[in-house]
Amino acid sequence: MAQSTSITVFMVLIISTLALVNGSYLYPQFYDRSCPHAKDIVRSVVAKAVAKEARMAASLLRLHFHDCFVKGCDASILLDNSGSIITEKGSVPNRNSARGFEVIDQIKAALEKACPQTVSCADIMALAARDSTVLAGGPSWEVPLGRRDSLGASLSGSNQNIPAPNNTFQTILTKFKLKGLDIVDFVTLSGSHTIGNARCTSFRQRLYNNTGNGPPDFSLDQSYAAKLRQNCPRSGGDQNLFFLDPVSPTKFDNNYYKSLIAKKGLLSSDEILFTQNQQTRQYVKQYAANQELFFQQFAKSMVKMGNISPLTGKSGQIRKICRKVNS
């Protein structure tokens, strides 16, 4: 009996430490008993989706980012319009841009079949982001789990809190700091742009009229700019897609940072990491020279981002369908 009590106390201490470290009750083994195959199910569906379309890896990674920066990592981005809920999908950062919702639906349907109302949509997105990174050739990490799903969304939060391509350096850094992330996380998580695409409308001002008086952005390599203008005209073509990393657009590597040094960062929010701050410039150089260093820090920063204000315990709910709250 005494031994049993000491084991119980020991377990409580471990769980308390986890709660203290993460600021919430998140730990990788959360579903080991309630849904032992949860991680395998998520990985399987993500693998099929990425095999079908390589771009989906970047889309699922971005979905997690855009969720966590609004009200925390609570799957609020997945909610459709209904009743009093105004969807975040219609915000400026997400409209005609956020994607991968159908893949999340497929994962949720498979999990509901295996373990009804057990695995949250918020945890699905955290796992899908990790699996997408790995499938694209990037690092892996243990994903702390136990998040619950929100009962609402925040259109205004989505419009205001997510860093925008044309935000100033200080504005973006402030948006990171407000979420408990620092300048290292800013540089490192920006490295997710080693995969994926951006729309013409998100960088057009760099090609034609960066300061409002005509000249292009001279922090952008001018031969690269001329190439971009071919498919990103002064007007029209807003949705035309361009690789964020022109060297290896579907491979998760450190070429993104090498491109910044070469003045070939597509978005202003990317290039300013090299041009506007001495500290971030040094990190860009380090990551460009050492991919393993980038991978190690990316894993750490992703866990840190995944810990932004999760709903735990009895807060929120486990949605049956990720697009709507339970009735």
XYZ file of C-alpha atoms in Angstrom:
327
model
C 0.000 0.000 0.000
C 2.856 2.382 0.927
C 4.584 1.601 -2.379
C 1.359 2.272 -4.292
C 0.980 5.623 -2.530
C 4.567 6.656 -3.319
C 4.064 5.748 -6.988
C 0.877 7.815 -7.081
C 2.653 10.811 -5.507
C 5.501 10.403 -8.002
C 3.052 10.409 -10.930
C 1.293 13.497 -9.585
C 4.658 15.254 -9.321
C 5.483 14.393 -12.942
C 2.122 15.663 -14.207
C 2.423 18.817 -12.078
C 5.865 19.455 -13.548
C 4.507 19.055 -17.069
C 1.732 21.504 -16.300
C 4.235 23.953 -14.840
C 6.655 23.667 -17.769
C 4.095 24.010 -20.534
C 1.650 26.292 -18.775
C -1.008 23.687 -19.544
C -1.707 19.969 -19.281
C -0.214 19.019 -22.608
C 1.949 15.926 -23.013
C 2.756 13.616 -25.951
C 1.199 10.506 -24.362
C -2.219 12.112 -23.830
C -4.075 9.654 -26.128
C -1.957 6.563 -25.489
C -4.828 4.847 -23.647
C -7.948 6.604 -24.949
C -6.968 6.413 -28.649
C -3.688 4.502 -29.049
C -3.623 4.698 -32.859
C -4.445 8.432 -33.058
C -0.990 9.515 -34.237
C -0.834 6.747 -36.842
C -4.247 7.682 -38.205
C -3.282 11.346 -38.546
C 0.044 10.470 -40.183
C -1.616 8.121 -42.671
C -4.202 10.631 -43.906
C -1.624 13.460 -44.098
C 0.775 11.210 -46.048
C -1.900 10.417 -48.640
C -2.847 14.080 -48.977
C 0.770 15.231 -49.435
C 1.480 12.403 -51.899
C -1.491 13.636 -53.921
C -0.415 17.296 -53.722
C 3.016 18.311 -52.356
C 1.757 21.824 -51.614
C -0.578 20.425 -48.942
C 2.333 20.039 -46.505
C 2.814 23.809 -46.416
C -0.948 24.398 -46.237
C -1.389 22.204 -43.144
C 1.648 23.732 -41.436
C 0.289 27.227 -42.088
C -3.178 26.280 -40.828
C -1.717 25.467 -37.399
C 0.193 28.771 -37.357
C -2.890 30.813 -38.317
C -4.921 29.011 -35.659
C -2.463 29.496 -32.793
C -2.013 33.235 -33.387
C -5.756 33.826 -32.846
C -7.118 32.957 -29.392
C -4.461 30.243 -29.033
C -4.221 26.736 -30.536
C -7.931 25.888 -30.232
C -9.077 25.007 -33.781
C -11.113 28.228 -34.016
C -9.891 28.648 -37.619
C -11.819 25.513 -38.648
C -15.278 26.796 -37.667
C -17.671 27.769 -40.466
C -20.273 30.527 -40.184
C -23.197 29.399 -38.034
C -25.475 31.124 -35.549
C -23.411 33.697 -33.679
C -20.094 32.426 -35.094
C -18.416 34.503 -37.799
C -15.740 32.364 -39.399
C -12.043 33.267 -39.375
C -11.858 31.829 -42.889
C -13.087 35.176 -44.220
C -10.297 37.260 -42.671
C -7.721 39.039 -44.840
C -4.925 36.527 -44.019
C -7.172 33.499 -44.667
C -9.583 34.462 -47.456
C -8.692 32.684 -50.739
C -5.549 31.551 -48.976
C -5.992 29.202 -45.999
C -6.531 25.653 -47.196
C -6.337 22.018 -46.125
C -9.698 22.029 -44.324
C -10.860 18.935 -46.224
C -7.790 17.005 -45.062
C -8.561 17.909 -41.454
C -12.148 16.716 -42.071
C -10.839 13.377 -43.370
C -8.568 12.920 -40.350
C -11.387 13.781 -37.958
C -13.789 11.348 -39.653
C -11.209 8.536 -39.378
C -10.564 9.335 -35.704
C -14.270 9.538 -34.879
C -14.652 6.066 -36.345
C -11.753 4.709 -34.253
C -12.297 6.690 -31.029
C -15.515 8.744 -30.961
C -15.282 12.220 -29.450
C -11.801 11.705 -28.052
C -9.206 13.506 -30.188
C -9.601 17.270 -30.541
C -9.423 19.160 -33.818
C -6.760 21.396 -32.242
C -4.528 18.378 -31.589
C -5.192 17.073 -35.095
C -3.801 20.321 -36.521
C -0.722 20.204 -34.273
C 0.019 16.622 -35.340
C -0.698 17.342 -39.020
C 1.739 20.284 -38.945
C 4.499 18.058 -37.555
C 3.762 15.221 -39.990
C 3.705 17.649 -42.933
C 7.113 19.002 -41.947
C 8.579 15.497 -41.741
C 7.045 14.406 -45.063
C 8.614 17.435 -46.759
C 12.038 16.428 -45.441
C 12.116 18.525 -42.278
C 12.680 17.710 -38.602
C 10.401 15.726 -36.321
C 9.421 16.470 -32.726
C 7.221 15.073 -29.978
C 3.905 16.941 -30.105
C 2.461 17.750 -26.657
C -1.251 16.849 -26.744
C -4.404 17.452 -24.737
C -5.768 20.624 -26.327
C -9.528 21.067 -26.531
C -11.588 22.875 -29.164
C -12.989 26.379 -28.888
C -16.686 27.223 -28.786
C -16.206 30.279 -30.980
C -14.043 32.113 -33.492
C -12.548 35.610 -33.749
C -12.622 37.311 -37.138
C -11.141 40.500 -35.655
C -8.381 38.521 -33.947
C -7.555 36.804 -37.215
C -7.340 40.152 -39.001
C -5.234 41.797 -36.304
C -2.974 39.116 -34.802
C -1.590 37.159 -37.758
C 1.620 38.692 -39.170
C 1.056 40.126 -42.653
C 3.512 40.110 -45.590
C 3.715 43.920 -45.644
C 3.911 44.494 -41.869
C 6.997 46.283 -40.581
C 9.691 44.338 -38.752
C 8.652 45.799 -35.405
C 4.953 45.061 -35.977
C 5.640 41.403 -36.731
C 8.033 41.032 -33.790
C 5.402 42.590 -31.508
C 2.768 40.130 -32.769
C 5.137 37.272 -31.903
C 5.965 38.689 -28.470
C 2.278 39.131 -27.629
C 1.953 35.351 -28.039
C 4.930 34.597 -25.800
C 7.307 34.008 -28.707
C 10.659 35.779 -29.112
C 12.953 37.040 -31.857
C 14.514 33.580 -32.307
C 11.056 32.053 -32.829
C 10.283 34.843 -35.331
C 13.306 34.012 -37.505
C 12.928 30.257 -37.083
C 9.197 29.896 -37.724
C 9.538 32.154 -40.777
C 11.670 29.308 -42.110
C 8.456 27.360 -42.721
C 8.424 29.423 -45.943
C 10.991 26.946 -47.240
C 7.877 25.212 -48.643
C 4.644 26.521 -50.103
C 3.422 29.372 -52.259
C 2.435 33.013 -52.027
C -0.072 34.927 -54.120
C 0.893 37.824 -56.392
C -1.212 40.171 -54.280
C 0.971 39.494 -51.219
C 4.191 40.876 -52.743
C 3.114 43.012 -55.737
C 4.040 46.264 -53.976
C 7.679 45.117 -53.970
C 7.704 44.854 -57.753
C 6.176 48.183 -58.726
C 5.543 50.710 -56.017
C 7.096 49.857 -52.706
C 7.173 53.331 -51.170
C 4.164 54.812 -52.955
C 6.187 56.882 -55.444
C 6.982 54.409 -58.157
C 10.289 52.559 -57.623
C 10.450 48.848 -56.852
C 11.907 47.394 -53.659
C 15.663 47.389 -54.118
C 16.160 44.830 -51.342
C 14.787 42.376 -53.940
C 17.238 41.082 -56.547
C 16.243 42.978 -59.685
C 16.680 40.101 -62.154
C 14.470 37.985 -59.857
C 11.973 40.853 -59.687
C 11.848 41.028 -63.494
C 11.089 37.306 -63.617
C 8.310 37.699 -61.048
C 6.709 40.561 -63.016
C 6.050 38.183 -65.915
C 3.252 36.514 -63.940
C 2.483 39.223 -61.385
C 1.269 42.238 -63.363
C 0.661 45.726 -61.983
C -3.057 44.923 -61.902
C -4.902 41.611 -62.187
C -3.524 38.158 -61.487
C -3.988 38.583 -57.748
C -4.291 34.830 -57.139
C -1.338 33.781 -59.310
C 0.934 31.547 -57.225
C 4.706 31.760 -56.753
C 7.099 29.536 -54.820
C 8.268 31.072 -51.539
C 11.556 29.188 -51.956
C 12.501 29.225 -55.667
C 15.400 26.777 -55.177
C 13.667 23.770 -53.569
C 9.972 24.726 -53.270
C 8.614 21.433 -51.936
C 11.610 20.367 -49.816
C 11.877 21.471 -46.206
C 15.487 22.675 -45.968
C 17.540 25.796 -45.282
C 17.506 27.209 -48.830
C 14.958 29.781 -47.654
C 17.695 31.464 -45.588
C 20.217 31.252 -48.433
C 17.647 33.000 -50.658
C 17.293 35.843 -48.144
C 21.053 36.441 -48.282
C 20.818 36.432 -52.097
C 18.055 39.106 -51.913
C 15.501 36.597 -53.184
C 13.090 36.503 -50.263
C 9.686 36.686 -51.941
C 7.728 38.486 -49.231
C 8.819 41.719 -47.601
C 8.236 40.016 -44.214
C 10.861 37.427 -45.227
C 13.568 39.723 -46.600
C 13.445 42.134 -43.639
C 14.891 39.337 -41.476
C 18.166 39.911 -43.335
C 17.992 43.622 -44.079
C 16.496 45.368 -41.062
C 17.858 43.887 -37.861
C 21.391 42.881 -36.925
C 20.272 40.101 -34.577
C 17.947 38.385 -37.057
C 20.549 38.869 -39.806
C 22.977 36.771 -37.748
C 20.393 34.011 -37.273
C 19.691 33.991 -41.018
C 23.420 33.546 -41.688
C 23.700 30.759 -39.090
C 20.720 28.848 -40.474
C 21.937 29.285 -44.055
C 25.268 27.749 -43.029
C 23.902 25.031 -40.739
C 20.681 23.234 -41.642
C 20.819 21.009 -38.570
C 20.858 24.068 -36.299
C 17.760 25.392 -38.084
C 15.987 22.023 -37.777
C 16.731 21.743 -34.041
C 15.423 25.225 -33.300
C 12.411 24.823 -35.612
C 11.281 21.799 -33.587
C 11.635 23.775 -30.338
C 9.804 26.816 -31.716
C 6.948 24.686 -33.060
C 6.396 23.098 -29.633
C 6.486 26.569 -28.090
C 3.960 27.912 -30.625
C 1.741 24.871 -30.063
C 1.569 25.819 -26.386
C -0.056 29.206 -27.006
C -3.141 29.460 -24.746
C -4.568 25.962 -25.251
C -7.941 25.035 -23.808
C -7.468 22.135 -21.395
C -9.311 20.222 -18.684
C -13.009 21.045 -18.934
C -12.626 24.200 -21.037
C -14.009 24.093 -24.565
C -15.069 20.733 -26.003
C -14.019 17.870 -28.271
C -15.861 18.656 -31.490
C -17.430 15.767 -33.391
C -17.085 17.718 -36.645
C -14.262 20.258 -36.824
C -16.291 22.804 -38.801
C -18.968 23.288 -36.151
C -19.453 23.243 -32.387
C -21.365 20.309 -30.938
C -25.131 20.899 -30.750
